[in-house]
Coordinates of N, CA, C and O in Angstrom, one line a residue:
X1 N -24.8 72.3 -91.9 CA -24.0 72.3 -90.7 C -24.1 71.0 -90.0 O -25.1 70.3 -90.1
X2 N -23.0 70.7 -89.4 CA -22.9 69.4 -88.7 C -23.2 69.6 -87.3 O -22.7 70.5 -86.6
X3 N -24.1 68.8 -86.8 CA -24.5 68.9 -85.4 C -23.4 68.3 -84.5 O -22.7 67.4 -84.9
X4 N -23.3 68.8 -83.3 CA -22.2 68.2 -82.4 C -22.5 66.8 -82.0 O -23.7 66.4 -82.0
X5 N -21.5 66.0 -81.8 CA -21.7 64.6 -81.5 C -22.5 64.5 -80.2 O -22.3 65.2 -79.2
X6 N -23.4 63.5 -80.2 CA -24.2 63.2 -79.0 C -23.3 62.6 -78.0 O -22.4 61.8 -78.3
X7 N -23.5 62.9 -76.7 CA -22.7 62.3 -75.7 C -23.0 60.8 -75.5 O -24.1 60.4 -75.5
X8 N -21.9 60.1 -75.5 CA -22.0 58.7 -75.4 C -22.3 58.3 -73.9 O -21.9 59.0 -73.0
X9 N -22.8 57.2 -73.7 CA -23.1 56.7 -72.4 C -21.8 56.3 -71.7 O -21.7 56.2 -70.5
X10 N -20.8 56.0 -72.5 CA -19.5 55.5 -71.9 C -18.6 56.7 -71.5 O -17.6 56.4 -70.7
X11 N -18.8 57.9 -72.0 CA -17.9 59.0 -71.6 C -18.4 59.5 -70.2 O -19.5 59.9 -70.1
X12 N -17.5 59.5 -69.2 CA -17.9 60.0 -67.9 C -18.0 61.5 -67.9 O -17.3 62.3 -68.5
X13 N -19.1 62.0 -67.3 CA -19.3 63.4 -67.1 C -18.6 63.8 -65.8 O -18.0 62.9 -65.1
X14 N -18.6 65.1 -65.5 CA -17.9 65.5 -64.3 C -18.6 65.0 -63.0 O -17.9 64.7 -62.0
X15 N -19.9 64.8 -63.1 CA -20.6 64.2 -61.9 C -20.3 62.8 -61.7 O -20.1 62.3 -60.6
X16 N -20.2 62.0 -62.8 CA -19.9 60.6 -62.6 C -18.4 60.3 -62.2 O -18.2 59.3 -61.6
X17 N -17.5 61.2 -62.6 CA -16.1 61.0 -62.3 C -15.9 61.1 -60.8 O -14.9 60.5 -60.3
X18 N -16.7 61.8 -60.0 CA -16.5 62.0 -58.6 C -17.4 61.0 -57.8 O -17.9 61.4 -56.8
X19 N -17.5 59.8 -58.2 CA -18.3 58.8 -57.5 C -17.6 58.5 -56.2 O -16.4 58.3 -56.2
X20 N -18.3 58.4 -55.2 CA -17.7 58.1 -53.9 C -17.5 56.6 -53.7 O -18.2 55.8 -54.2
X21 N -16.5 56.3 -52.8 CA -16.2 54.9 -52.6 C -17.4 54.2 -51.8 O -18.2 54.9 -51.2
X22 N -17.4 52.9 -51.8 CA -18.5 52.3 -51.1 C -18.4 52.5 -49.6 O -17.4 52.8 -49.1
X23 N -19.5 52.4 -49.0 CA -19.6 52.6 -47.5 C -18.7 51.6 -46.8 O -18.1 51.9 -45.8
X24 N -18.6 50.3 -47.3 CA -17.8 49.3 -46.7 C -16.3 49.7 -46.7 O -15.6 49.5 -45.7
X25 N -15.8 50.2 -47.8 CA -14.5 50.7 -47.9 C -14.2 51.8 -47.0 O -13.2 51.9 -46.3
X26 N -15.2 52.7 -46.9 CA -15.1 53.9 -46.0 C -14.9 53.4 -44.5 O -14.1 53.9 -43.8
X27 N -15.7 52.5 -44.1 CA -15.7 52.0 -42.8 C -14.4 51.2 -42.5 O -13.8 51.3 -41.4
X28 N -14.0 50.4 -43.5 CA -12.7 49.7 -43.3 C -11.5 50.6 -43.1 O -10.7 50.4 -42.3
X29 N -11.5 51.6 -44.0 CA -10.4 52.6 -43.9 C -10.4 53.3 -42.5 O -9.4 53.6 -41.9
X30 N -11.7 53.7 -42.1 CA -11.9 54.4 -40.9 C -11.4 53.5 -39.7 O -10.7 54.0 -38.8
X31 N -11.7 52.2 -39.7 CA -11.3 51.4 -38.6 C -9.8 51.2 -38.6 O -9.1 51.2 -37.5
X32 N -9.2 51.1 -39.8 CA -7.7 50.9 -39.8 C -7.0 52.2 -39.3 O -6.1 52.1 -38.5
X33 N -7.5 53.4 -39.7 CA -7.0 54.6 -39.2 C -7.2 54.8 -37.7 O -6.4 55.4 -37.0
X34 N -8.4 54.3 -37.3 CA -8.7 54.5 -35.8 C -7.7 53.7 -35.0 O -7.3 54.2 -34.0
X35 N -7.3 52.5 -35.4 CA -6.3 51.7 -34.7 C -5.0 52.4 -34.7 O -4.3 52.6 -33.7
X36 N -4.6 52.9 -35.9 CA -3.3 53.6 -36.0 C -3.3 54.9 -35.2 O -2.3 55.2 -34.5
X37 N -4.4 55.6 -35.2 CA -4.5 56.9 -34.5 C -4.4 56.6 -33.0 O -3.8 57.4 -32.2
X38 N -5.1 55.5 -32.5 CA -5.1 55.2 -31.1 C -3.7 54.9 -30.6 O -3.3 55.3 -29.5
X39 N -2.9 54.1 -31.4 CA -1.6 53.8 -31.1 C -0.7 55.1 -31.0 O 0.0 55.3 -30.0
X40 N -0.9 56.0 -31.9 CA -0.1 57.3 -31.9 C -0.5 58.1 -30.7 O 0.4 58.6 -30.0
X41 N -1.8 58.1 -30.3 CA -2.2 58.9 -29.2 C -1.7 58.3 -27.9 O -1.3 59.1 -27.0
X42 N -1.7 57.0 -27.7 CA -1.3 56.4 -26.5 C 0.2 56.6 -26.3 O 0.7 56.9 -25.2
X43 N 1.0 56.4 -27.4 CA 2.4 56.6 -27.3 C 2.7 58.1 -27.0 O 3.6 58.4 -26.2
X44 N 2.0 59.0 -27.6 CA 2.2 60.4 -27.3 C 1.9 60.8 -25.9 O 2.6 61.5 -25.2
X45 N 0.8 60.2 -25.4 CA 0.5 60.5 -24.0 C 1.5 59.9 -23.0 O 1.8 60.5 -22.0
X46 N 1.9 58.7 -23.3 CA 3.0 58.1 -22.5 C 4.3 58.9 -22.5 O 4.9 59.0 -21.5
X47 N 4.6 59.3 -23.7 CA 5.9 60.1 -23.7 C 5.7 61.4 -23.0 O 6.7 61.9 -22.3
X48 N 4.6 62.1 -23.1 CA 4.4 63.3 -22.4 C 4.4 63.1 -20.9 O 4.9 63.9 -20.1
X49 N 3.8 62.0 -20.4 CA 3.9 61.7 -19.0 C 5.4 61.4 -18.5 O 5.8 61.9 -17.5
X50 N 6.1 60.6 -19.3 CA 7.5 60.3 -19.0 C 8.4 61.5 -19.0 O 9.2 61.7 -18.1
X51 N 8.2 62.4 -20.0 CA 9.0 63.6 -20.1 C 8.6 64.5 -19.0 O 9.5 65.2 -18.3
X52 N 7.3 64.6 -18.7 CA 6.9 65.5 -17.6 C 7.4 65.1 -16.3 O 7.8 65.9 -15.5
X53 N 7.3 63.8 -16.0 CA 7.8 63.3 -14.7 C 9.3 63.4 -14.6 O 9.9 63.6 -13.6
X54 N 10.0 63.2 -15.8 CA 11.5 63.3 -15.8 C 12.0 64.7 -15.6 O 13.1 64.9 -15.1
X55 N 11.2 65.7 -16.0 CA 11.7 67.1 -15.9 C 11.1 67.8 -14.7 O 11.5 68.9 -14.4
X56 N 10.3 67.2 -14.0 CA 9.7 67.8 -12.8 C 10.7 68.0 -11.7 O 11.5 67.0 -11.5
X57 N 10.8 69.1 -11.1 CA 11.8 69.3 -10.0 C 11.5 68.5 -8.8 O 10.3 68.2 -8.5
X58 N 12.5 68.1 -8.1 CA 12.3 67.3 -6.9 C 11.7 68.2 -5.8 O 12.0 69.4 -5.7
X59 N 10.9 67.7 -5.0 CA 10.2 68.5 -3.9 C 11.2 69.0 -2.9 O 11.0 70.0 -2.2
X60 N 12.4 68.4 -2.8 CA 13.4 68.8 -1.8 C 14.4 69.7 -2.3 O 15.2 70.2 -1.6
X61 N 14.4 70.0 -3.6 CA 15.4 70.9 -4.2 C 14.9 72.3 -4.2 O 13.7 72.6 -4.2
X62 N 15.8 73.2 -4.3 CA 15.4 74.7 -4.3 C 15.0 75.0 -5.7 O 15.5 74.5 -6.7
X63 N 14.1 75.9 -5.8 CA 13.6 76.3 -7.2 C 14.7 77.1 -7.9 O 15.3 78.0 -7.4
X64 N 15.1 76.6 -9.1 CA 16.1 77.2 -9.9 C 15.4 77.5 -11.3 O 14.5 76.8 -11.7
X65 N 15.9 78.5 -11.9 CA 15.5 78.8 -13.3 C 16.4 78.1 -14.3 O 17.6 78.2 -14.1
X66 N 15.8 77.5 -15.2 CA 16.6 76.8 -16.3 C 16.2 77.4 -17.6 O 15.0 77.5 -17.9
X67 N 17.1 77.8 -18.4 CA 16.8 78.3 -19.7 C 17.0 77.2 -20.7 O 18.1 76.8 -21.0
X68 N 15.9 76.7 -21.3 CA 15.9 75.7 -22.3 C 15.7 76.3 -23.7 O 14.8 77.0 -23.9
X69 N 16.5 75.8 -24.6 CA 16.3 76.3 -26.0 C 15.8 75.1 -26.7 O 16.4 74.0 -26.8
X70 N 14.6 75.2 -27.3 CA 13.9 74.2 -28.0 C 14.2 74.3 -29.5 O 14.0 75.4 -30.0
X71 N 14.6 73.3 -30.1 CA 15.0 73.3 -31.5 C 13.8 73.4 -32.4 O 12.7 73.0 -32.0
X72 N 13.9 74.1 -33.5 CA 12.8 74.2 -34.5 C 12.3 72.8 -34.9 O 11.1 72.6 -35.2
X73 N 13.2 71.8 -35.0 CA 12.8 70.5 -35.4 C 11.8 69.9 -34.3 O 10.8 69.2 -34.7
X74 N 12.0 70.2 -33.1 CA 11.1 69.7 -32.0 C 9.7 70.3 -32.2 O 8.7 69.7 -32.1
X75 N 9.7 71.7 -32.5 CA 8.4 72.3 -32.8 C 7.7 71.7 -34.0 O 6.5 71.6 -34.0
X76 N 8.5 71.4 -35.0 CA 8.0 70.8 -36.2 C 7.3 69.5 -36.0 O 6.2 69.2 -36.5
X77 N 8.0 68.7 -35.1 CA 7.4 67.4 -34.8 C 6.2 67.5 -33.9 O 5.2 66.9 -34.2
X78 N 6.2 68.4 -33.0 CA 5.1 68.6 -32.1 C 3.8 69.1 -32.8 O 2.8 68.6 -32.7
X79 N 4.0 70.1 -33.6 CA 2.9 70.7 -34.3 C 2.7 70.1 -35.7 O 1.7 70.4 -36.4
X80 N 3.6 69.2 -36.1 CA 3.4 68.5 -37.4 C 2.3 67.5 -37.4 O 1.6 67.3 -38.4
X81 N 2.1 66.8 -36.3 CA 1.1 65.8 -36.2 C -0.3 66.4 -36.4 O -1.1 65.8 -37.2
X82 N -0.7 67.4 -35.7 CA -2.0 68.0 -36.0 C -2.1 68.5 -37.4 O -3.2 68.4 -38.0
X83 N -1.0 69.1 -38.0 CA -1.1 69.6 -39.3 C -1.4 68.4 -40.3 O -2.2 68.5 -41.2
X84 N -0.7 67.3 -40.1 CA -0.9 66.1 -41.0 C -2.3 65.6 -40.8 O -3.0 65.1 -41.7
X85 N -2.8 65.6 -39.5 CA -4.2 65.1 -39.3 C -5.2 66.0 -39.9 O -6.2 65.5 -40.5
X86 N -5.0 67.3 -40.0 CA -5.9 68.2 -40.7 C -6.0 67.9 -42.1 O -7.0 67.8 -42.8
X87 N -4.8 67.7 -42.7 CA -4.7 67.4 -44.1 C -5.4 66.1 -44.5 O -6.1 66.0 -45.4
X88 N -5.2 65.1 -43.6 CA -5.8 63.8 -43.8 C -7.3 63.9 -43.7 O -8.1 63.3 -44.5
X89 N -7.8 64.7 -42.8 CA -9.3 64.9 -42.6 C -9.9 65.6 -43.9 O -10.9 65.1 -44.4
X90 N -9.2 66.6 -44.4 CA -9.7 67.3 -45.5 C -9.6 66.4 -46.8 O -10.6 66.4 -47.6
X91 N -8.6 65.6 -46.9 CA -8.5 64.7 -48.1 C -9.6 63.7 -48.1 O -10.2 63.4 -49.1
X92 N -9.8 63.1 -46.9 CA -10.9 62.1 -46.8 C -12.3 62.7 -47.0 O -13.2 62.1 -47.6
X93 N -12.5 63.9 -46.6 CA -13.7 64.6 -46.9 C -13.9 64.9 -48.4 O -15.0 64.7 -48.9
X94 N -12.8 65.3 -49.0 CA -12.9 65.5 -50.5 C -13.1 64.2 -51.3 O -13.7 64.3 -52.3
X95 N -12.6 63.1 -50.7 CA -12.8 61.8 -51.3 C -14.2 61.3 -51.1 O -14.6 60.2 -51.5
X96 N -15.0 62.1 -50.3 CA -16.4 61.7 -50.0 C -16.4 60.4 -49.2 O -17.2 59.5 -49.5
X97 N -15.6 60.4 -48.2 CA -15.6 59.3 -47.2 C -15.9 59.9 -45.8 O -15.0 60.2 -45.0
X98 N -17.2 60.0 -45.5 CA -17.6 60.7 -44.3 C -17.2 60.1 -43.0 O -16.8 60.8 -42.1
X99 N -17.2 58.8 -42.9 CA -16.8 58.1 -41.7 C -15.4 58.3 -41.4 O -15.0 58.6 -40.3
X100 N -14.5 58.1 -42.4 CA -13.1 58.3 -42.2 C -12.8 59.8 -41.9 O -11.9 60.1 -41.1
X101 N -13.5 60.7 -42.6 CA -13.2 62.1 -42.3 C -13.6 62.5 -40.8 O -12.8 63.3 -40.2
X102 N -14.6 61.9 -40.3 CA -15.0 62.2 -38.9 C -13.9 61.6 -38.0 O -13.5 62.2 -37.0
X103 N -13.5 60.4 -38.2 CA -12.4 59.7 -37.4 C -11.2 60.6 -37.5 O -10.5 60.9 -36.4
X104 N -10.8 61.1 -38.6 CA -9.6 61.9 -38.7 C -9.8 63.3 -38.1 O -8.9 63.8 -37.6
X105 N -11.0 63.8 -38.1 CA -11.3 65.0 -37.4 C -11.1 64.9 -35.9 O -10.6 65.8 -35.3
X106 N -11.6 63.8 -35.4 CA -11.4 63.6 -33.9 C -10.0 63.4 -33.6 O -9.5 63.8 -32.5
X107 N -9.2 62.7 -34.5 CA -7.8 62.5 -34.3 C -7.1 63.9 -34.3 O -6.1 64.1 -33.5
X108 N -7.6 64.8 -35.1 CA -7.0 66.1 -35.2 C -7.2 66.9 -33.9 O -6.2 67.5 -33.4
X109 N -8.4 66.8 -33.3 CA -8.6 67.4 -32.0 C -7.7 66.8 -30.9 O -7.1 67.6 -30.1
X110 N -7.6 65.5 -30.9 CA -6.7 64.9 -29.9 C -5.2 65.3 -30.1 O -4.5 65.5 -29.1
X111 N -4.8 65.3 -31.4 CA -3.4 65.7 -31.6 C -3.2 67.2 -31.2 O -2.1 67.5 -30.7
X112 N -4.1 68.0 -31.5 CA -4.0 69.4 -31.1 C -3.9 69.6 -29.6 O -3.1 70.4 -29.0
X113 N -4.7 68.8 -28.9 CA -4.6 68.8 -27.4 C -3.3 68.3 -26.9 O -2.7 69.0 -26.0
X114 N -2.8 67.2 -27.5 CA -1.4 66.8 -27.1 C -0.4 67.8 -27.4 O 0.6 67.9 -26.7
X115 N -0.5 68.4 -28.6 CA 0.5 69.4 -29.0 C 0.5 70.6 -28.0 O 1.6 71.1 -27.7
X116 N -0.7 71.0 -27.5 CA -0.7 72.1 -26.5 C -0.1 71.6 -25.2 O 0.6 72.4 -24.6
X117 N -0.3 70.4 -24.8 CA 0.3 69.8 -23.6 C 1.8 69.8 -23.7 O 2.5 70.3 -22.8
X118 N 2.3 69.4 -24.9 CA 3.7 69.3 -25.1 C 4.3 70.7 -25.1 O 5.4 71.0 -24.6
X119 N 3.6 71.7 -25.7 CA 4.1 73.1 -25.8 C 4.2 73.7 -24.4 O 5.2 74.3 -24.1
X120 N 3.1 73.4 -23.6 CA 3.2 73.9 -22.3 C 4.3 73.3 -21.5 O 5.0 74.0 -20.7
X121 N 4.5 72.0 -21.7 CA 5.6 71.4 -21.0 C 7.0 71.9 -21.4 O 7.9 72.1 -20.5
X122 N 7.2 72.2 -22.7 CA 8.5 72.7 -23.1 C 8.7 74.1 -22.7 O 9.8 74.6 -22.5
X123 N 7.6 74.9 -22.6 CA 7.7 76.3 -22.3 C 8.0 76.5 -20.8 O 8.4 77.5 -20.4
X124 N 7.6 75.5 -20.0 CA 7.7 75.7 -18.5 C 9.1 75.3 -18.0 O 9.9 74.8 -18.6

């Protein structure tokens, strides 16, 4: 009988194939995403303030009811950012990049908060 071939040192096993990126790469990607996330959050907060102030009724006007129909595309945009942030956080966690996963997790929380603010603004 022929014995099975001995595993070579050059053939990667399942454990070696999932080697995590270096800590420096993880931190660099986290910083890059932190800057991009901060820009997205600042623009989103400014837009919510501008839209909120623009749709606020005048204090001298009589209260009227207005029926607004919000398009599905608007809901997709509003709740799409938190969904993409969750996916990004999970992907970076699966890539074993803990610093980047934490940054994206915090961005997810901030996006969810902004999405709730926008939803409340559109529903009122």
